Amino acid sequence: PEALVEGSIKFAATSGGIFIDMAIHDIDLMRWFLEDEPTEVYALGATFKHPEFQAVGDDETAVATYKFKNGGIGVIHVGRTAPHGYHVETEIIGTEGSIRISPVPEKNLAMLYNSNGVVTECVEGFPERFAAAYLAEMQEFIDCICENRKPGVTVYDGTKSTAIGFGTTEAWKSGKVVEL
């Protein structure tokens, strides 16, 4: 959220860069949804309001486009600030239809009607937004131990997505298409 931008600015100086910080899970999701691996990436970034990001070699907002082996295309748009709160969404566009997941990161199901119009409160941060997911993740960990089984997500998934994240960072910094 824009209200917490000072923390993002402080973190940016020692972080992995906007794509490692903000897009690693999106890279995981693209690979999972497309059941494939990207072969190349092109990325751009920009800063409009907080030059402190560029002062440490980072950006406020960035976009990356991926080409996949099977012909699929993935696009990630990330930003370090959102004036309305914490915002994460996914859109999948297919040949038979589309699905949009969490277009408004609603805090609850209440809508406020006041002098600002019709307002839906947004979640304030990722702990609030993903509380149920974190519980499910911990339960899966416990279940794997109790049932003596390995989780569906492997070390390969984490290392592959991280390598793609570093390739995306290279494309962003170089302004060139990078083969993955």
GROMACS .gro file of C-alpha atoms in nm:
model
  180
    1PRO     CA    1   0.000   0.000   0.000
    2GLU     CA    2   0.109   0.359  -0.065
    3ALA     CA    3   0.064   0.420   0.307
    4LEU     CA    4   0.357   0.184   0.374
    5VAL     CA    5   0.585   0.303   0.093
    6GLU     CA    6   0.863   0.416   0.327
    7GLY     CA    7   0.921   0.054   0.428
    8SER     CA    8   0.936  -0.050   0.063
    9ILE     CA    9   1.186   0.225  -0.013
   10LYS     CA   10   1.413   0.116   0.276
   11PHE     CA   11   1.389  -0.248   0.170
   12ALA     CA   12   1.458  -0.182  -0.200
   13ALA     CA   13   1.823  -0.096  -0.141
   14THR     CA   14   1.907  -0.449  -0.025
   15SER     CA   15   1.628  -0.645  -0.193
   16GLY     CA   16   1.639  -0.879  -0.490
   17GLY     CA   17   1.485  -0.614  -0.714
   18ILE     CA   18   1.125  -0.560  -0.812
   19PHE     CA   19   1.075  -0.891  -0.994
   20ILE     CA   20   1.232  -1.115  -0.728
   21ASP     CA   21   1.047  -0.925  -0.455
   22MET     CA   22   0.712  -0.875  -0.620
   23ALA     CA   23   0.668  -1.139  -0.892
   24ILE     CA   24   0.820  -1.468  -0.781
   25HIS     CA   25   0.481  -1.620  -0.690
   26ASP     CA   26   0.332  -1.493  -1.017
   27ILE     CA   27   0.612  -1.673  -1.202
   28ASP     CA   28   0.521  -1.989  -1.007
   29LEU     CA   29   0.156  -1.946  -1.103
   30MET     CA   30   0.229  -1.892  -1.473
   31ARG     CA   31   0.434  -2.212  -1.483
   32TRP     CA   32   0.160  -2.401  -1.299
   33PHE     CA   33  -0.135  -2.268  -1.500
   34LEU     CA   34   0.040  -2.315  -1.836
   35GLU     CA   35   0.202  -2.645  -1.734
   36ASP     CA   36   0.513  -2.527  -1.918
   37GLU     CA   37   0.835  -2.332  -1.889
   38PRO     CA   38   0.908  -1.989  -2.037
   39THR     CA   39   1.183  -1.969  -2.299
   40GLU     CA   40   1.233  -1.592  -2.308
   41VAL     CA   41   1.137  -1.273  -2.131
   42TYR     CA   42   1.130  -0.900  -2.199
   43ALA     CA   43   1.083  -0.656  -1.911
   44LEU     CA   44   1.048  -0.282  -1.848
   45GLY     CA   45   1.026  -0.070  -1.536
   46ALA     CA   46   0.943   0.289  -1.448
   47THR     CA   47   0.926   0.524  -1.153
   48PHE     CA   48   0.682   0.815  -1.137
   49LYS     CA   49   0.630   0.921  -0.778
   50HIS     CA   50   0.916   0.792  -0.563
   51PRO     CA   51   1.259   0.857  -0.719
   52GLU     CA   52   1.413   0.692  -0.412
   53PHE     CA   53   1.352   0.357  -0.586
   54GLN     CA   54   1.562   0.451  -0.888
   55ALA     CA   55   1.829   0.597  -0.661
   56VAL     CA   56   1.897   0.239  -0.542
   57GLY     CA   57   1.866   0.080  -0.886
   58ASP     CA   58   1.504  -0.028  -0.855
   59ASP     CA   59   1.166   0.086  -0.990
   60GLU     CA   60   0.817   0.158  -0.863
   61THR     CA   61   0.639  -0.043  -1.128
   62ALA     CA   62   0.743  -0.299  -1.386
   63VAL     CA   63   0.606  -0.536  -1.648
   64ALA     CA   64   0.744  -0.854  -1.801
   65THR     CA   65   0.624  -1.058  -2.097
   66TYR     CA   66   0.714  -1.426  -2.123
   67LYS     CA   67   0.709  -1.663  -2.420
   68PHE     CA   68   0.649  -2.027  -2.327
   69LYS     CA   69   0.763  -2.344  -2.507
   70ASN     CA   70   0.402  -2.440  -2.587
   71GLY     CA   71   0.330  -2.099  -2.743
   72GLY     CA   72   0.163  -1.958  -2.432
   73ILE     CA   73   0.220  -1.598  -2.328
   74GLY     CA   74   0.247  -1.473  -1.973
   75VAL     CA   75   0.242  -1.111  -1.860
   76ILE     CA   76   0.327  -0.988  -1.512
   77HIS     CA   77   0.268  -0.633  -1.392
   78VAL     CA   78   0.401  -0.545  -1.049
   79GLY     CA   79   0.415  -0.227  -0.847
   80ARG     CA   80   0.556  -0.133  -0.512
   81THR     CA   81   0.266   0.098  -0.427
   82ALA     CA   82  -0.112   0.102  -0.462
   83PRO     CA   83  -0.309   0.402  -0.335
   84HIS     CA   84  -0.608   0.189  -0.230
   85GLY     CA   85  -0.423  -0.083  -0.039
   86TYR     CA   86  -0.268  -0.423  -0.106
   87HIS     CA   87  -0.369  -0.548  -0.449
   88VAL     CA   88  -0.303  -0.887  -0.608
   89GLU     CA   89  -0.499  -1.038  -0.893
   90THR     CA   90  -0.465  -1.299  -1.163
   91GLU     CA   91  -0.632  -1.313  -1.502
   92ILE     CA   92  -0.622  -1.614  -1.731
   93ILE     CA   93  -0.739  -1.564  -2.087
   94GLY     CA   94  -0.802  -1.882  -2.280
   95THR     CA   95  -0.951  -1.983  -2.612
   96GLU     CA   96  -1.282  -2.083  -2.450
   97GLY     CA   97  -1.313  -1.805  -2.193
   98SER     CA   98  -1.142  -1.608  -1.921
   99ILE     CA   99  -1.124  -1.607  -1.544
  100ARG     CA  100  -1.028  -1.318  -1.321
  101ILE     CA  101  -0.924  -1.402  -0.966
  102SER     CA  102  -0.950  -1.134  -0.698
  103PRO     CA  103  -0.994  -0.824  -0.915
  104VAL     CA  104  -1.077  -0.630  -0.598
  105PRO     CA  105  -0.885  -0.741  -0.287
  106GLU     CA  106  -1.188  -0.704  -0.064
  107LYS     CA  107  -1.140  -0.677   0.308
  108ASN     CA  108  -1.490  -0.806   0.368
  109LEU     CA  109  -1.822  -0.827   0.189
  110ALA     CA  110  -1.943  -0.486   0.308
  111MET     CA  111  -1.986  -0.197   0.067
  112LEU     CA  112  -1.988   0.157   0.200
  113TYR     CA  113  -2.221   0.412   0.046
  114ASN     CA  114  -2.115   0.766   0.135
  115SER     CA  115  -1.993   1.097  -0.007
  116ASN     CA  116  -1.708   0.910  -0.181
  117GLY     CA  117  -1.958   0.694  -0.370
  118VAL     CA  118  -1.972   0.319  -0.333
  119VAL     CA  119  -1.655   0.200  -0.163
  120THR     CA  120  -1.522  -0.148  -0.093
  121GLU     CA  121  -1.246  -0.161   0.167
  122CYS     CA  122  -0.927  -0.336   0.054
  123VAL     CA  123  -0.701  -0.557   0.257
  124GLU     CA  124  -0.407  -0.374   0.409
  125GLY     CA  125  -0.128  -0.622   0.345
  126PHE     CA  126  -0.031  -0.972   0.245
  127PRO     CA  127  -0.069  -1.130   0.594
  128GLU     CA  128  -0.436  -1.028   0.594
  129ARG     CA  129  -0.491  -1.116   0.226
  130PHE     CA  130  -0.335  -1.461   0.248
  131ALA     CA  131  -0.419  -1.566   0.607
  132ALA     CA  132  -0.621  -1.870   0.493
  133ALA     CA  133  -0.350  -1.968   0.242
  134TYR     CA  134  -0.081  -1.953   0.512
  135LEU     CA  135  -0.291  -2.180   0.735
  136ALA     CA  136  -0.344  -2.424   0.447
  137GLU     CA  137   0.030  -2.421   0.375
  138MET     CA  138   0.113  -2.501   0.737
  139GLN     CA  139  -0.152  -2.777   0.744
  140GLU     CA  140  -0.003  -2.931   0.428
  141PHE     CA  141   0.342  -2.926   0.593
  142ILE     CA  142   0.206  -3.103   0.902
  143ASP     CA  143   0.010  -3.353   0.688
  144CYS     CA  144   0.326  -3.437   0.490
  145ILE     CA  145   0.509  -3.513   0.813
  146CYS     CA  146   0.222  -3.715   0.964
  147GLU     CA  147   0.161  -3.910   0.641
  148ASN     CA  148   0.532  -3.949   0.559
  149ARG     CA  149   0.492  -3.801   0.210
  150LYS     CA  150   0.658  -3.530   0.007
  151PRO     CA  151   0.474  -3.207  -0.079
  152GLY     CA  152   0.353  -3.150  -0.436
  153VAL     CA  153   0.577  -2.845  -0.466
  154THR     CA  154   0.941  -2.942  -0.501
  155VAL     CA  155   1.277  -2.774  -0.459
  156TYR     CA  156   1.292  -2.775  -0.841
  157ASP     CA  157   0.983  -2.550  -0.852
  158GLY     CA  158   1.142  -2.297  -0.620
  159THR     CA  159   1.481  -2.296  -0.790
  160LYS     CA  160   1.332  -2.284  -1.142
  161SER     CA  161   1.106  -1.989  -1.057
  162THR     CA  162   1.398  -1.811  -0.890
  163ALA     CA  163   1.615  -1.862  -1.201
  164ILE     CA  164   1.331  -1.720  -1.413
  165GLY     CA  165   1.307  -1.428  -1.170
  166PHE     CA  166   1.679  -1.354  -1.213
  167GLY     CA  167   1.640  -1.379  -1.591
  168THR     CA  168   1.352  -1.133  -1.569
  169THR     CA  169   1.570  -0.897  -1.366
  170GLU     CA  170   1.841  -0.923  -1.633
  171ALA     CA  171   1.586  -0.836  -1.905
  172TRP     CA  172   1.459  -0.541  -1.699
  173LYS     CA  173   1.807  -0.404  -1.637
  174SER     CA  174   1.935  -0.462  -1.992
  175GLY     CA  175   1.622  -0.363  -2.182
  176LYS     CA  176   1.672  -0.669  -2.402
  177VAL     CA  177   1.496  -1.000  -2.457
  178VAL     CA  178   1.663  -1.264  -2.239
  179GLU     CA  179   1.657  -1.634  -2.319
  180LEU     CA  180   1.568  -1.848  -2.020
   0.00000   0.00000   0.00000
